[in-house]
XYZ file of C-alpha atoms in Angstrom:
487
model
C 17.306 26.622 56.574
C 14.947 29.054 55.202
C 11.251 27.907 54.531
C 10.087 27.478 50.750
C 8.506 30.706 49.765
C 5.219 29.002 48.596
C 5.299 27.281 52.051
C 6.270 30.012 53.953
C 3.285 31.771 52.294
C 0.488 28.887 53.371
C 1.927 29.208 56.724
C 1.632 33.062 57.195
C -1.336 34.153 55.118
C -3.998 33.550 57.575
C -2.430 36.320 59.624
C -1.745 38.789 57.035
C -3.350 42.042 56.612
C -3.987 43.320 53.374
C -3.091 46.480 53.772
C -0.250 46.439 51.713
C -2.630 46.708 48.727
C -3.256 50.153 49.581
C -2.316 52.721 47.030
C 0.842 53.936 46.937
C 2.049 57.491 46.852
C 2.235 58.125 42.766
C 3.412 60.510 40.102
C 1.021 62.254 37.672
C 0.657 60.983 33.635
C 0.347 63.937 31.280
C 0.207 64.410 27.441
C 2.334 66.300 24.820
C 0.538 68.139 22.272
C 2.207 68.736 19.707
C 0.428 70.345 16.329
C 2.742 69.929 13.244
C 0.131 68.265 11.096
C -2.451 69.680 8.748
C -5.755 67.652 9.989
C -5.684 67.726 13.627
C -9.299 68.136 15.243
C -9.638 71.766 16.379
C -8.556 73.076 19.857
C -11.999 72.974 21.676
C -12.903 68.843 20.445
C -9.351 68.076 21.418
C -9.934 69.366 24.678
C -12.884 67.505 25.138
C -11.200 64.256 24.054
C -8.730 64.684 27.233
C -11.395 65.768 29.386
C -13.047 62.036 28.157
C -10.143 60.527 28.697
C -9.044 61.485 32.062
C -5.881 63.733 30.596
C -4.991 65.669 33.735
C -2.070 67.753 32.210
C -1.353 69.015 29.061
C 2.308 69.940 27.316
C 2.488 72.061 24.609
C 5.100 73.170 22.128
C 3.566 77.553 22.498
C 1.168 79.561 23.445
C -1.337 79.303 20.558
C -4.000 81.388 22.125
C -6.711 78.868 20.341
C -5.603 76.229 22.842
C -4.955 78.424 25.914
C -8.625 79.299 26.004
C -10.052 75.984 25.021
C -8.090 74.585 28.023
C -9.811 77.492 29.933
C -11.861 76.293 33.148
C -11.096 72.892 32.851
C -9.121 71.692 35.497
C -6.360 70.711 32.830
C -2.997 71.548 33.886
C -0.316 73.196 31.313
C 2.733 73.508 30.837
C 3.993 76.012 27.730
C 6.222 76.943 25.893
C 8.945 80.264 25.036
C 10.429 78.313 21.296
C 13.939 78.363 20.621
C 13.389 81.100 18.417
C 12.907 83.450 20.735
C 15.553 82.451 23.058
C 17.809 85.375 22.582
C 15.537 88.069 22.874
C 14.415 86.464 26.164
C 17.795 86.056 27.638
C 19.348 89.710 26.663
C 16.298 91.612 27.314
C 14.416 91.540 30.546
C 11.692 93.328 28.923
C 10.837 91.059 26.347
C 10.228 88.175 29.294
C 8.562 90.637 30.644
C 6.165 91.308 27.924
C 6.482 87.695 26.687
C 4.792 86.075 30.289
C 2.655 89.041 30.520
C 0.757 88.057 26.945
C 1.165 84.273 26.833
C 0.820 83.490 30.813
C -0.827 86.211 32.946
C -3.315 86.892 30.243
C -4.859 83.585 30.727
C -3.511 82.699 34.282
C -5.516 81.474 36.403
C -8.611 80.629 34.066
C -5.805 78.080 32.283
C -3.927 76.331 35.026
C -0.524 77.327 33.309
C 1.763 75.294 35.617
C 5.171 75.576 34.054
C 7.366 76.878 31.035
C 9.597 75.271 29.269
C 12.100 77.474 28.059
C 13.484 76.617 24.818
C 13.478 72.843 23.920
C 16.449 70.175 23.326
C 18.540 73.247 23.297
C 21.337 72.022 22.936
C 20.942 68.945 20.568
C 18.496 71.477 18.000
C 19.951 75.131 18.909
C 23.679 74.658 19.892
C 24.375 78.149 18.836
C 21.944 78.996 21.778
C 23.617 77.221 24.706
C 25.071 79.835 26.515
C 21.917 81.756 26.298
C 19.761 79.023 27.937
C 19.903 79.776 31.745
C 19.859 83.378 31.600
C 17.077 83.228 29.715
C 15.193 81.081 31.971
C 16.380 83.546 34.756
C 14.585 86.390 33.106
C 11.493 84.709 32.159
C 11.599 83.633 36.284
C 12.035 87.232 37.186
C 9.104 88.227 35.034
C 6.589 85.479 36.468
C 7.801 86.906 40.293
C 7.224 90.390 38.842
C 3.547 89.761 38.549
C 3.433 87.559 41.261
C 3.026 84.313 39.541
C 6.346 82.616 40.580
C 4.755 80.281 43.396
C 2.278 78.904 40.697
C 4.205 78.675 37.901
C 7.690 77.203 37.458
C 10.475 77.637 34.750
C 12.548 74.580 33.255
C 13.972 73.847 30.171
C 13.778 69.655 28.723
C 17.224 68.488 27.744
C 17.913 65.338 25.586
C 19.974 62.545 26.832
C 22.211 63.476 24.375
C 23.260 66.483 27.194
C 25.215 63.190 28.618
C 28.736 62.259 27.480
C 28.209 58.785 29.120
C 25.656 56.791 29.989
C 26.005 53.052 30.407
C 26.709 51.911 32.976
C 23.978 54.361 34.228
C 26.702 54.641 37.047
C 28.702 56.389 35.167
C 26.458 59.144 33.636
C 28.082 62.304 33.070
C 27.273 65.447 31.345
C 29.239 66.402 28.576
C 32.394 68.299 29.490
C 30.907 71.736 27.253
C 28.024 71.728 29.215
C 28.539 69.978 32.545
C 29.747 73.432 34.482
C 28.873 76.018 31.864
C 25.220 75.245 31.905
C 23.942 71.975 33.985
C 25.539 73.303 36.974
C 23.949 76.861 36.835
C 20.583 75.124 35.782
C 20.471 73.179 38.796
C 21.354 76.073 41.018
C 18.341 77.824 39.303
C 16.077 74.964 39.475
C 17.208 74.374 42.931
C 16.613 77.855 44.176
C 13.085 78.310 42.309
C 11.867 75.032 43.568
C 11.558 73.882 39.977
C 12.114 70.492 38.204
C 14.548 69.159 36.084
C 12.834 68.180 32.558
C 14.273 65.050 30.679
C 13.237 63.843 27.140
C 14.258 59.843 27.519
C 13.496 57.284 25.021
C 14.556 53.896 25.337
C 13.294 53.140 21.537
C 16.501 55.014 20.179
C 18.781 52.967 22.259
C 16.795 49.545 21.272
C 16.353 50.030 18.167
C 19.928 50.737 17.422
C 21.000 47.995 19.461
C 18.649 45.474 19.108
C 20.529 42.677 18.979
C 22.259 43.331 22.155
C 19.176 45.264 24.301
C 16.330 43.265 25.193
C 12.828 44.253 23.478
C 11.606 42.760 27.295
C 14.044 45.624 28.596
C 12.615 48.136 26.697
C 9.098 47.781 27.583
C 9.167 46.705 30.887
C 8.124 43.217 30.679
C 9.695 40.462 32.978
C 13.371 40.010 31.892
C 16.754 38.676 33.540
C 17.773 42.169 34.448
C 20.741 43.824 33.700
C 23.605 44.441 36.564
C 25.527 47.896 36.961
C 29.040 46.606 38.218
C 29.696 50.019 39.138
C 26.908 50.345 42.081
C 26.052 46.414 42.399
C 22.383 47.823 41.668
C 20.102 45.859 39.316
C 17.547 47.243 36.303
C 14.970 45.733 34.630
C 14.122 48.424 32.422
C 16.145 50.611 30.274
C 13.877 53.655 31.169
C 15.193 53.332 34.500
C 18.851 52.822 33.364
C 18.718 56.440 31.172
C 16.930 58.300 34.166
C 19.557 56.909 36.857
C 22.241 57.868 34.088
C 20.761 61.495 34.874
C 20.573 61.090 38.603
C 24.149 60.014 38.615
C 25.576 63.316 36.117
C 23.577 65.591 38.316
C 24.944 63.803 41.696
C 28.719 64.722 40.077
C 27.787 68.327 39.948
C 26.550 68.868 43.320
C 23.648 67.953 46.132
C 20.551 68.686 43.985
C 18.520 65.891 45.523
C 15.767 68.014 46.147
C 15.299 68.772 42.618
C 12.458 66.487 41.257
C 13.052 64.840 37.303
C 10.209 64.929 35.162
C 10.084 62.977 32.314
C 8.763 65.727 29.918
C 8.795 63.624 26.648
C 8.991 59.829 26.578
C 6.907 57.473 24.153
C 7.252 54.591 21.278
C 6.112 55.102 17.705
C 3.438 52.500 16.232
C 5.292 52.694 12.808
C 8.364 53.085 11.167
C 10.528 52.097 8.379
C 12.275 48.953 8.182
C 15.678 50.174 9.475
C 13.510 51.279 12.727
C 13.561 47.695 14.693
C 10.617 47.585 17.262
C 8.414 50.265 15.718
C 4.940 48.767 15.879
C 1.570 49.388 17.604
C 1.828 46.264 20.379
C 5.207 47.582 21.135
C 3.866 51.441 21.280
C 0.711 50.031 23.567
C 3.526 47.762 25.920
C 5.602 50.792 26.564
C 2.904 53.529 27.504
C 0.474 51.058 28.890
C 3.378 49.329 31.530
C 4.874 52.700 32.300
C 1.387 54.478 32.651
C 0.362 51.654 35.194
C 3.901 51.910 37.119
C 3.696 55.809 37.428
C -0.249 55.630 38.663
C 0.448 52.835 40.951
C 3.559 54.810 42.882
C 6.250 52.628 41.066
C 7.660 54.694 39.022
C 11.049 55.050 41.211
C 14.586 53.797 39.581
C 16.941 51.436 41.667
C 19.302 54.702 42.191
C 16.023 56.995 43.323
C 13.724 54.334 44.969
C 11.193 56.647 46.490
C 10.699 59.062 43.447
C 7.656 59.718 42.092
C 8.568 60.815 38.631
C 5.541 62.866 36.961
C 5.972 61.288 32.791
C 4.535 62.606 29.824
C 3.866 60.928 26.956
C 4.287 61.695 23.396
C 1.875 62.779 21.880
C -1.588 62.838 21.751
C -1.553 62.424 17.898
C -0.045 61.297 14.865
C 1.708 64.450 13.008
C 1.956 64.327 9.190
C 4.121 67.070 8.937
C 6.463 65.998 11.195
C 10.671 65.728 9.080
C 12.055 62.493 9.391
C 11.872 58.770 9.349
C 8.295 57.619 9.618
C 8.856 56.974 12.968
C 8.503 60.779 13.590
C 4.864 60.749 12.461
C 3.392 58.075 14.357
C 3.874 58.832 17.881
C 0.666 59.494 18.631
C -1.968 57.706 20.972
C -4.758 58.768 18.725
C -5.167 59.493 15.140
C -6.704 63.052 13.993
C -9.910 61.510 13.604
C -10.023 60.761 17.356
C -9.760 57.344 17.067
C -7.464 55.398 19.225
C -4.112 53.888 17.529
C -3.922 51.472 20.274
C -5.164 51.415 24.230
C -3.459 52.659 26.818
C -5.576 55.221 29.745
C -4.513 57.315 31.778
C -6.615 56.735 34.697
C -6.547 53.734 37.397
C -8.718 50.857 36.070
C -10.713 52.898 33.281
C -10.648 55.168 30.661
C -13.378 57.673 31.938
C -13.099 60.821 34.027
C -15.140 59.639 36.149
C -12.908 56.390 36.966
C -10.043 57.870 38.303
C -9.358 55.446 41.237
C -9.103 51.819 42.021
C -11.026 51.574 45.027
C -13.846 49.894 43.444
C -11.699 46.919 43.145
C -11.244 46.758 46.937
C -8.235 48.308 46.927
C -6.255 46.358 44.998
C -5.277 48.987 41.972
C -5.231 47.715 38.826
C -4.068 45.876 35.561
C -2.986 45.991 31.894
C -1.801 42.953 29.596
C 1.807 44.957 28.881
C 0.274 46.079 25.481
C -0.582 43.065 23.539
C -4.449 42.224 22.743
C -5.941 38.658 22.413
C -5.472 36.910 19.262
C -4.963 40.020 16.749
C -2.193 41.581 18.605
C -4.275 44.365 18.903
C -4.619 45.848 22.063
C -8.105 45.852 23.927
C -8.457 48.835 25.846
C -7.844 49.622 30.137
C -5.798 50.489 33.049
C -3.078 52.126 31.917
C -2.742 49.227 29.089
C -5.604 47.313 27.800
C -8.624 46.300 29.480
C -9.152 43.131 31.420
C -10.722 40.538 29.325
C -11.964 37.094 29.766
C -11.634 35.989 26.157
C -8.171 34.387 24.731
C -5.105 33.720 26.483
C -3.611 36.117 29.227
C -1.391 35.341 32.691
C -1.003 37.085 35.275
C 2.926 37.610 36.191
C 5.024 38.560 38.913
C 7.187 41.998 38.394
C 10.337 41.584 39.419
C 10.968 45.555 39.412
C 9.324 46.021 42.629
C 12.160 43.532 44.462
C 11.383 40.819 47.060
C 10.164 42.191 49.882
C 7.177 43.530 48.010
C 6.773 40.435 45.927
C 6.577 38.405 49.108
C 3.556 40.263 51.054
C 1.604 39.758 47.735
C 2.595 36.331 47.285
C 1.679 35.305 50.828
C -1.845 37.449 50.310
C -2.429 35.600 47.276
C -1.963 32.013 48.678
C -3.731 33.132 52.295
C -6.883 35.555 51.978
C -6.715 35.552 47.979
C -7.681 32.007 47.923
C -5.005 30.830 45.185
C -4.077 27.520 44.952
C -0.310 27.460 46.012
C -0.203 23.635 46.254
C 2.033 22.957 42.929
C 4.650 25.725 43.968
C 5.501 23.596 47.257
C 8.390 21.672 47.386
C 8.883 18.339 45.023
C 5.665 19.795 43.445
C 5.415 20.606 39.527
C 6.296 24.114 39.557
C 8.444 24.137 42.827
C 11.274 24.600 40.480
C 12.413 27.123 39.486
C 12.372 27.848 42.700
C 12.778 31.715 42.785
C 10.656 34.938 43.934
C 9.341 36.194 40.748
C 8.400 32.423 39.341
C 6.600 31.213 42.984
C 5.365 34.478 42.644
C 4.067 34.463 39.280
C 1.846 30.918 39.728
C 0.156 32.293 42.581
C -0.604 35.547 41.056
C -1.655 33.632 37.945
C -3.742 31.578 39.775
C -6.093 34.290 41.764
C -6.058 36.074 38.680
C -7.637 32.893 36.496
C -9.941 31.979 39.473
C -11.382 35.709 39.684
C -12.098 35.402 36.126
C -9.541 37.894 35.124
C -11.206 41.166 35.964
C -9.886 44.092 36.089
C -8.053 45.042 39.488
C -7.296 41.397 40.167
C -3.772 41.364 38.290
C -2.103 44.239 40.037
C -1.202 43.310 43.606
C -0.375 47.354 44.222
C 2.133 47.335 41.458
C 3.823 43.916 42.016
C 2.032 42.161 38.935
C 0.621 42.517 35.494
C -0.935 40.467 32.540
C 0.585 39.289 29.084
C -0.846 37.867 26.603
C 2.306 35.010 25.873
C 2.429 32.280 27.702
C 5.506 33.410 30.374
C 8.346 30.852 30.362
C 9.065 29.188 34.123
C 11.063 26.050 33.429
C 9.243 23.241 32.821
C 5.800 24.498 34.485
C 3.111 25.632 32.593
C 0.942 28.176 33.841
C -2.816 27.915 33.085
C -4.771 30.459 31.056
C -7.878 29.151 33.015
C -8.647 27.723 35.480
C-alpha cells in the first residue's frame, strides 16, 4: 500500500535536492501593437514604455516607418507586417516582394531587429477572396528576403484564426476545413517546414467562453485550478481551454503530414477588460487572470499542451493599448494592457518577478521563479501589480495553490521540498488529520504550498515552486479544510 503523500513527503524531504526549482527551458512573451485609435502616445514614448517594461518583442500590424526607427537600436525584436491589401500584388509579382522587403525590411534591417513577417492576416476569415493567393505570396516575399541575404534572420508566416478549423472539440479531433486543409495548410506547412519558419495562430479562449458560458468553465478559461476536462478520444486531460484550441491545431496539422518540427506561435491571444452585456466574462480581473497566469506559465517553461508536452510556445498578447477606433462590440476596444495615457488597465509584467528591465530573472529569489495571484487584487478586485500577474503582497487575503497543469510527478518533488527543506508545516495533511481528506495531489499539495507561502510572509518568488503553484485571492475550496490566509 502506497504511503500518504503528505507522509511520504516528511519521510523523503530531508534528502531532497532542490534542484528541481531550477528554471525551466521557456518561451518568449511579446506584444501586439496595434494603432487604430486617434490618441495613442507617439512612436518614440511608446517605445520607451516597453523598454520600461521589459517588452522584448514587438508585433505590428505594417511597416509605419515612425515605429521602425523608434524601435531602432533597442534590442526590441519585430515582427511586421505585408496587409491584406497588398496580397495580390505580392503573390503575382516577384518584383513587388522584391521592392516591398527591400523598403520596409532591408532599409532598417539590422538597426531594427525585424525578426519575421507576417504575410497577410486572418486571411481567410477577413480576405476569403485572397486564399489561394496566400502561400505564393509568402513564397515570393521568402525569395526576396534570400535575395538580399536576409532569409536566415528573418522568417515568413502568415497568423490564421481558429476559424481555419472545421472541428475542434474534442481537440482530438481538430481538422482543417476541407477548402483549405490541402489547398493551402498543406502547402503552408511544406513552406514553413522548408524555411525553418513557424506556424502563427490567433487563439482566444474568450470567444469560446463567452458564448458558452454556461457550459465552459470561467476557471477553464483562465487557467485557474479546475476539475479538468477529459478528451475521450486520446484519454489526455486539459485544464485550460488555451491548451484545448492549440492541441486542436497540433492534431489538424498531425492529419496533414509530419510537421513536428514546425514550432506554433501564438501570434495574437488576450481578454478584453470591457464589453457589452451580451459579452459574458469581459472585465478587468478576468483580462489581468488570463495574461497574468499565461505570462507566468510561458516565462516559467510551462507553456506546453498535454498533446505537445515539451513545447515552448513563444505568445503574444493583445495589445499594448486600448483602440477607440477599433469596429465592433466594445469588446474590440478594450484589449489593451495600457490605456493611451500610459497608464496601466490592470497588472500583468512581462518579466520574471518584476516589472523593470532590469528584473528579468528570478534568481534573486534563490531560484525558485516566481508568482502572481491569477489576476485578482486584494479587496477592490483590482489587480496589484508583479510577476507575470500582480505583485506579491502581504495585505488582504491570498493562498497559495497547487497547479494541477503541471501533473503529479512535478507536484510531488515540490510538495516533498515544501514539507522537508521549505519548512512547511505538513502535520494536518497526514492521515486522520484535518485536511488529510481530500486526499489527492493537487489538495495535499496545495496546504503545503499554502503554508510556506503564509510562513515566508508571502513574498514574491515564494508561491511558484518552478511553475507548480500560484496565488488567488478566493479562498480555494478543499473539502472541509480551510486553508489559512496567515499564519
Amino acid at each position: 500500500m502506497a504511503l500518504p503523500r503528505g507522509l511520504r513527503a516528511l519521510i523523503l524531504a530531508v534528502a531532497l535536492p532542490v534542484l528541481f526549482l531550477s528554471a525551466a527551458e521557456a518561451g518568449t512573451v511579446g506584444i501586439n501593437y496595434g494603432r487604430v485609435a486617434n490618441d495613442l502616445p507617439n512612436p518614440a514614448a511608446v517605445v520607451q514604455l516597453m523598454k520600461q517594461q521589459g517588452i522584448a518583442q514587438v508585433k505590428l500590424y505594417d511597416t509605419e516607418p515612425t515605429v521602425l526607427r523608434a524601435l531602432a537600436n533597442t534590442g526590441i525584436k519585430v515582427v511586421v507586417a505585408l496587409p491584406n491589401e497588398q496580397l495580390a500584388a505580392a503573390a503575382s509579382r516577384p518584383s513587388y516582394a522584391l521592392a516591398w522587403v527591400r523598403r520596409n525590411v532591408a532599409a532598417y534591417y539590422p538597426a531594427t531587429q525585424i525578426q519575421g513577417i507576417a504575410v497577410g492576416n486572418e486571411v481567410f476569415a477577413s480576405a476569403k477572396n485572397l486564399t489561394a493567393q496566400l502561400v505564393p505570396a509568402m513564397t515570393n516575399v521568402h525569395a526576396a528576403l534570400t535575395r538580399l541575404n536576409l532569409d536566415k534572420a528573418v522568417k515568413v508566416s502568415s497568423p490564421i484564426a481558429l476559424t481555419a478549423l472545421a472541428g475542434s472539440y474534442p481537440p482530438s479531433a481538430g481538422v482543417f476545413r476541407e477548402d483549405l486543409a490541402q489547398a493551402v495548410m498543406k502547402p503552408m506547412l511544406d513552406f514553413l517546414a522548408q524555411t525553418g519558419s513557424f506556424l502563427m495562430v490567433n487563439a482566444y479562449p474568450f470567444f469560446a467562453y463567452s458564448a458558452n458560458a454556461d457550459v465552459i468553465s470561467l476557471d477553464y478559461a483562465l487557467f485557474r485550478p479546475n476539475a479538468g476536462v477529459l478528451d475521450s478520444g486520446s484519454g489526455l486531460k486539459y485544464f485550460s481551454l488555451l491548451d484545448a484550441q492549440l492541441d486542436a491545431v497540433f492534431t489538424a496539422v498531425s492529419k496533414l503530414g509530419n510537421y513536428n518540427a514546425v514550432r506554433v506561435v501564438v501570434s495574437e491571444t488576450g481578454w478584453p477588460s470591457k464589453g457589452d452585456a451580451k459579452e459574458t466574462g469581459a472585465a478587468a480581473a478576468n483580462a489581468a487572470a488570463y495574461n497574468g497566469n499565461l505570462v507566468r506559465r510561458v516565462l516559467s517553461g510551462n507553456a506546453g499542451t498535454p498533446r505537445r508536452a515539451d513545447a515552448d510556445i513563444d505568445v503574444y498578447l493583445f495589445a499594448l493599448f486600448n483602440e477607440n477606433q477599433k469596429p465592433g462590440p466594445t469588446s474590440e476596444r478594450n484589449y489593451g494592457v495600457f490605456y493611451p495615457n500610459q497608464q496601466k488597465v490592470y497588472d500583468v509584467e512581462f518579466v520574471l518577478g518584476g516589472n523593470s528591465a532590469g528584473s528579468s530573472s528570478s534568481k534573486g529569489n534563490g531560484g525558485l521563479g516566481w508568482q502572481d495571484n491569477g489576476g485578482v487584487g486584494s479587496g477592490s478586485n483590482a489587480p496589484t501589480g508583479a510577476g507575470g500577474g500582480v505583485k506579491a503582497t502581504s495585505t488582504g487575503e491570498a493562498w497559495c495553490v497547487a497547479n494541477a497543469m503541471v501533473g503529479e510527478e512535478r507536484l510531488q518533488k515540490a510538495l516533498d521540498y515544501a514539507c522537508g527543506p521549505g519548512g512547511a508545516d505538513c502535520k494536518a495533511i497526514q492521515p486522520g488529520a484535518a485536511c488529510f481528506e481530500p486526499n489527492t495531489m493537487v489538495s495535499h499539495a496545495s496546504y503545503a504550498f499554502n503554508d510556506y507561502y503564509q510562513r515566508k510572509g508571502r513574498t514574491i518568488g515564494t508561491c511558484d515552486f518552478a511553475g507548480a503553484a500560484y496565488v488567488v485571492n478566493q479562498a480555494p475550496k478543499m473539502g472541509k479544510c480551510e486553508l489559512p490566509s496567515s499564519v
